[in-house]
Amino acid sequence: MAHNTVPSITLNNDVAIPQLGFGTFQIPPADTKAAVLTALEAGYRHIDTAQMYGNEREVGAAVRESGIPRDEVFVTSKLNNDKHDPAAAVAGVAQSIEALDLGPVDLYLIHWPMPEVGDYVETWRALEGEYKAGRTRSIGVSNFQESHLERLLAETEIVPAVNQIEVHPYFPQPSLRAFNRNHDIVTEAWAPIGQGAVLDDETLAAIGAEVGRSVAQVTLRWHVQRGDIVFPKSSTAARAAENIALFDFALSDEQMSRIDALDADRRLGPNPDEFNWVPE
Ligand SMILES: NC(=O)c1ccc[n+]([C@@H]2O[C@H](COP(=O)([O-])OP(=O)(O)OC[C@H]3O[C@@H](n4cnc5c(N)ncnc54)[C@H](OP(=O)(O)O)[C@@H]3O)[C@@H](O)[C@H]2O)c1
């Protein structure tokens, strides 16, 4: 369907990624295969998972079962926080590849920098090796602050393709997004609808009424027009369909500005400078 035609963004290594995907955080493994199959049927061609989510195996099973050619579905996974040691990182990539069972991963991220646990620069060098060996088509980071990126840029060879960070109207991250953009790193916005926190917003509701769309659609369209990659999560088929129907309407500059003005510097998730949680 035309309204589900998702544009692609070209990463700094010339790999194309659909700008909108399907998030799988907090989808229990037992529900994941069905949720991902529903998303693929709705037109999603980009799935975001992580070792931490415990559902890589089910994501891979859904992609295989869908019958969609492998090269038409973009799959991202992320290294778990207990695998920052370089040897563990290499083993971690192998574990993801085994669990997904889809061949090379399209994009592999360091999930959190965890500045007090090991040295993420060493972890990044391990991912550089995995990239060069062809086990992942691109590599990136998640939850990296400017200071963390500065070190990768100064001390390593490959510029991350993406930085996946918390971004939504209440936490639009202007300076980190600008830093990413200035270094040819694409911003991926996690919790794009604030894990539901923005859904009761009066400004977003008013704009929704103006364009005849839901608050979730208005918010996701705002991200898309800012040029970020998004992957809203929904375990509800109707919402998954709603969240991809973004490409047959546009917000005006004035509507974009009203959403920009909702900036409350309100982070929902952990502060990456302080988050050093390692699973047992
Ligand atoms: N790198 C990281 O550290 C990190 C952290 C968090 C998330 N992520 C990634 O980003 C993805 C998206 O973030 P997120 O899952 O945290 O939050 P989100 O996508 O902003 O919000 C998901 C929540 O919103 C609800 N929802 C979705 N669409 C809706 C709609 N159209 N109308 C009303 N409610 C709707 C969902 O409920 P139902 O499912 O019940 O419909 C769910 O409770 C994750 O799934 C994950 O892939 C990455």
PDB file of N, CA and C in Angstrom, residues 16-61:
ATOM      1  N   ALA A  16      21.762   0.928   3.041  1.00  0.00           N
ATOM      2  CA  ALA A  16      20.446   1.581   3.132  1.00  0.00           C
ATOM      3  C   ALA A  16      19.631   0.965   4.266  1.00  0.00           C
ATOM      4  N   ILE A  17      18.959   1.819   5.035  1.00  0.00           N
ATOM      5  CA  ILE A  17      18.144   1.355   6.157  1.00  0.00           C
ATOM      6  C   ILE A  17      16.771   2.020   6.060  1.00  0.00           C
ATOM      7  N   PRO A  18      15.679   1.257   6.190  1.00  0.00           N
ATOM      8  CA  PRO A  18      14.358   1.888   6.199  1.00  0.00           C
ATOM      9  C   PRO A  18      14.232   2.851   7.389  1.00  0.00           C
ATOM     10  N   GLN A  19      13.699   4.042   7.121  1.00  0.00           N
ATOM     11  CA  GLN A  19      13.657   5.071   8.170  1.00  0.00           C
ATOM     12  C   GLN A  19      12.710   4.693   9.307  1.00  0.00           C
ATOM     13  N   LEU A  20      11.759   3.832   9.026  1.00  0.00           N
ATOM     14  CA  LEU A  20      10.839   3.406  10.083  1.00  0.00           C
ATOM     15  C   LEU A  20      10.907   1.890  10.238  1.00  0.00           C
ATOM     16  N   GLY A  21      10.998   1.448  11.468  1.00  0.00           N
ATOM     17  CA  GLY A  21      11.038   0.023  11.744  1.00  0.00           C
ATOM     18  C   GLY A  21      10.093  -0.328  12.880  1.00  0.00           C
ATOM     19  N   PHE A  22      10.257  -1.551  13.366  1.00  0.00           N
ATOM     20  CA  PHE A  22       9.385  -2.079  14.424  1.00  0.00           C
ATOM     21  C   PHE A  22      10.253  -2.412  15.639  1.00  0.00           C
ATOM     22  N   GLY A  23       9.959  -1.803  16.775  1.00  0.00           N
ATOM     23  CA  GLY A  23      10.709  -2.051  18.003  1.00  0.00           C
ATOM     24  C   GLY A  23      10.172  -3.256  18.745  1.00  0.00           C
ATOM     25  N   THR A  24      11.068  -3.980  19.423  1.00  0.00           N
ATOM     26  CA  THR A  24      10.629  -5.208  20.093  1.00  0.00           C
ATOM     27  C   THR A  24      10.964  -5.243  21.584  1.00  0.00           C
ATOM     28  N   PHE A  25      11.356  -4.106  22.152  1.00  0.00           N
ATOM     29  CA  PHE A  25      11.634  -4.045  23.603  1.00  0.00           C
ATOM     30  C   PHE A  25      10.351  -4.371  24.361  1.00  0.00           C
ATOM     31  N   GLN A  26      10.469  -5.230  25.352  1.00  0.00           N
ATOM     32  CA  GLN A  26       9.351  -5.602  26.225  1.00  0.00           C
ATOM     33  C   GLN A  26       8.274  -6.433  25.534  1.00  0.00           C
ATOM     34  N   ILE A  27       8.569  -6.969  24.356  1.00  0.00           N
ATOM     35  CA  ILE A  27       7.660  -7.981  23.807  1.00  0.00           C
ATOM     36  C   ILE A  27       8.178  -9.328  24.313  1.00  0.00           C
ATOM     37  N   PRO A  28       7.380 -10.030  25.113  1.00  0.00           N
ATOM     38  CA  PRO A  28       7.867 -11.306  25.651  1.00  0.00           C
ATOM     39  C   PRO A  28       8.208 -12.269  24.520  1.00  0.00           C
ATOM     40  N   PRO A  29       9.242 -13.100  24.724  1.00  0.00           N
ATOM     41  CA  PRO A  29       9.633 -14.037  23.657  1.00  0.00           C
ATOM     42  C   PRO A  29       8.443 -14.828  23.096  1.00  0.00           C
ATOM     43  N   ALA A  30       7.541 -15.252  23.969  1.00  0.00           N
ATOM     44  CA  ALA A  30       6.427 -16.091  23.503  1.00  0.00           C
ATOM     45  C   ALA A  30       5.501 -15.335  22.541  1.00  0.00           C
ATOM     46  N   ASP A  31       5.513 -14.014  22.610  1.00  0.00           N
ATOM     47  CA  ASP A  31       4.625 -13.214  21.751  1.00  0.00           C
ATOM     48  C   ASP A  31       5.353 -12.610  20.551  1.00  0.00           C
ATOM     49  N   THR A  32       6.681 -12.742  20.538  1.00  0.00           N
ATOM     50  CA  THR A  32       7.459 -11.959  19.574  1.00  0.00           C
ATOM     51  C   THR A  32       7.264 -12.416  18.132  1.00  0.00           C
ATOM     52  N   LYS A  33       7.244 -13.736  17.913  1.00  0.00           N
ATOM     53  CA  LYS A  33       7.146 -14.190  16.514  1.00  0.00           C
ATOM     54  C   LYS A  33       5.854 -13.663  15.882  1.00  0.00           C
ATOM     55  N   ALA A  34       4.752 -13.775  16.609  1.00  0.00           N
ATOM     56  CA  ALA A  34       3.474 -13.314  16.051  1.00  0.00           C
ATOM     57  C   ALA A  34       3.479 -11.800  15.845  1.00  0.00           C
ATOM     58  N   ALA A  35       4.050 -11.061  16.807  1.00  0.00           N
ATOM     59  CA  ALA A  35       4.066  -9.596  16.684  1.00  0.00           C
ATOM     60  C   ALA A  35       4.903  -9.161  15.477  1.00  0.00           C
ATOM     61  N   VAL A  36       6.046  -9.809  15.287  1.00  0.00           N
ATOM     62  CA  VAL A  36       6.915  -9.428  14.161  1.00  0.00           C
ATOM     63  C   VAL A  36       6.282  -9.850  12.834  1.00  0.00           C
ATOM     64  N   LEU A  37       5.640 -11.014  12.810  1.00  0.00           N
ATOM     65  CA  LEU A  37       4.956 -11.423  11.570  1.00  0.00           C
ATOM     66  C   LEU A  37       3.848 -10.427  11.226  1.00  0.00           C
ATOM     67  N   THR A  38       3.121  -9.970  12.236  1.00  0.00           N
ATOM     68  CA  THR A  38       2.061  -8.973  12.005  1.00  0.00           C
ATOM     69  C   THR A  38       2.657  -7.686  11.455  1.00  0.00           C
ATOM     70  N   ALA A  39       3.786  -7.273  12.038  1.00  0.00           N
ATOM     71  CA  ALA A  39       4.438  -6.048  11.569  1.00  0.00           C
ATOM     72  C   ALA A  39       4.908  -6.210  10.116  1.00  0.00           C
ATOM     73  N   LEU A  40       5.491  -7.346   9.802  1.00  0.00           N
ATOM     74  CA  LEU A  40       5.960  -7.572   8.426  1.00  0.00           C
ATOM     75  C   LEU A  40       4.779  -7.556   7.449  1.00  0.00           C
ATOM     76  N   GLU A  41       3.656  -8.133   7.888  1.00  0.00           N
ATOM     77  CA  GLU A  41       2.458  -8.104   7.027  1.00  0.00           C
ATOM     78  C   GLU A  41       1.960  -6.680   6.821  1.00  0.00           C
ATOM     79  N   ALA A  42       2.139  -5.837   7.845  1.00  0.00           N
ATOM     80  CA  ALA A  42       1.689  -4.439   7.742  1.00  0.00           C
ATOM     81  C   ALA A  42       2.639  -3.601   6.893  1.00  0.00           C
ATOM     82  N   GLY A  43       3.781  -4.166   6.524  1.00  0.00           N
ATOM     83  CA  GLY A  43       4.696  -3.443   5.641  1.00  0.00           C
ATOM     84  C   GLY A  43       6.023  -3.071   6.260  1.00  0.00           C
ATOM     85  N   TYR A  44       6.218  -3.317   7.551  1.00  0.00           N
ATOM     86  CA  TYR A  44       7.522  -3.020   8.178  1.00  0.00           C
ATOM     87  C   TYR A  44       8.592  -3.904   7.540  1.00  0.00           C
ATOM     88  N   ARG A  45       9.757  -3.301   7.296  1.00  0.00           N
ATOM     89  CA  ARG A  45      10.879  -4.060   6.733  1.00  0.00           C
ATOM     90  C   ARG A  45      12.162  -3.797   7.525  1.00  0.00           C
ATOM     91  N   HIS A  46      12.004  -3.442   8.782  1.00  0.00           N
ATOM     92  CA  HIS A  46      13.149  -3.120   9.650  1.00  0.00           C
ATOM     93  C   HIS A  46      12.705  -3.482  11.069  1.00  0.00           C
ATOM     94  N   ILE A  47      13.483  -4.350  11.704  1.00  0.00           N
ATOM     95  CA  ILE A  47      13.161  -4.820  13.048  1.00  0.00           C
ATOM     96  C   ILE A  47      14.324  -4.496  13.965  1.00  0.00           C
ATOM     97  N   ASP A  48      14.009  -3.922  15.129  1.00  0.00           N
ATOM     98  CA  ASP A  48      15.036  -3.568  16.113  1.00  0.00           C
ATOM     99  C   ASP A  48      14.904  -4.496  17.319  1.00  0.00           C
ATOM    100  N   THR A  49      15.973  -5.277  17.578  1.00  0.00           N
ATOM    101  CA  THR A  49      15.964  -6.159  18.745  1.00  0.00           C
ATOM    102  C   THR A  49      17.279  -5.976  19.495  1.00  0.00           C
ATOM    103  N   ALA A  50      17.514  -6.792  20.511  1.00  0.00           N
ATOM    104  CA  ALA A  50      18.731  -6.705  21.314  1.00  0.00           C
ATOM    105  C   ALA A  50      18.871  -7.996  22.101  1.00  0.00           C
ATOM    106  N   GLN A  51      20.128  -8.330  22.414  1.00  0.00           N
ATOM    107  CA  GLN A  51      20.327  -9.492  23.291  1.00  0.00           C
ATOM    108  C   GLN A  51      19.557  -9.298  24.596  1.00  0.00           C
ATOM    109  N   MET A  52      19.544  -8.055  25.087  1.00  0.00           N
ATOM    110  CA  MET A  52      18.889  -7.764  26.367  1.00  0.00           C
ATOM    111  C   MET A  52      17.387  -8.068  26.343  1.00  0.00           C
ATOM    112  N   TYR A  53      16.763  -8.014  25.158  1.00  0.00           N
ATOM    113  CA  TYR A  53      15.308  -8.213  25.082  1.00  0.00           C
ATOM    114  C   TYR A  53      14.928  -9.693  25.155  1.00  0.00           C
ATOM    115  N   GLY A  54      15.913 -10.576  24.935  1.00  0.00           N
ATOM    116  CA  GLY A  54      15.648 -12.011  25.060  1.00  0.00           C
ATOM    117  C   GLY A  54      14.779 -12.575  23.949  1.00  0.00           C
ATOM    118  N   ASN A  55      14.629 -11.832  22.829  1.00  0.00           N
ATOM    119  CA  ASN A  55      13.709 -12.314  21.788  1.00  0.00           C
ATOM    120  C   ASN A  55      14.335 -12.365  20.388  1.00  0.00           C
ATOM    121  N   GLU A  56      15.678 -12.399  20.336  1.00  0.00           N
ATOM    122  CA  GLU A  56      16.320 -12.466  19.008  1.00  0.00           C
ATOM    123  C   GLU A  56      15.892 -13.715  18.241  1.00  0.00           C
ATOM    124  N   ARG A  57      15.822 -14.841  18.955  1.00  0.00           N
ATOM    125  CA  ARG A  57      15.499 -16.109  18.298  1.00  0.00           C
ATOM    126  C   ARG A  57      14.134 -16.021  17.598  1.00  0.00           C
ATOM    127  N   GLU A  58      13.182 -15.400  18.306  1.00  0.00           N
ATOM    128  CA  GLU A  58      11.811 -15.299  17.778  1.00  0.00           C
ATOM    129  C   GLU A  58      11.722 -14.263  16.657  1.00  0.00           C
ATOM    130  N   VAL A  59      12.524 -13.206  16.760  1.00  0.00           N
ATOM    131  CA  VAL A  59      12.582 -12.224  15.656  1.00  0.00           C
ATOM    132  C   VAL A  59      13.065 -12.923  14.387  1.00  0.00           C
ATOM    133  N   GLY A  60      14.160 -13.675  14.521  1.00  0.00           N
ATOM    134  CA  GLY A  60      14.710 -14.368  13.350  1.00  0.00           C
ATOM    135  C   GLY A  60      13.710 -15.371  12.774  1.00  0.00           C
ATOM    136  N   ALA A  61      13.022 -16.094  13.660  1.00  0.00           N
ATOM    137  CA  ALA A  61      12.045 -17.088  13.188  1.00  0.00           C
ATOM    138  C   ALA A  61      10.942 -16.404  12.389  1.00  0.00           C
TER     139      ALA A  61
END
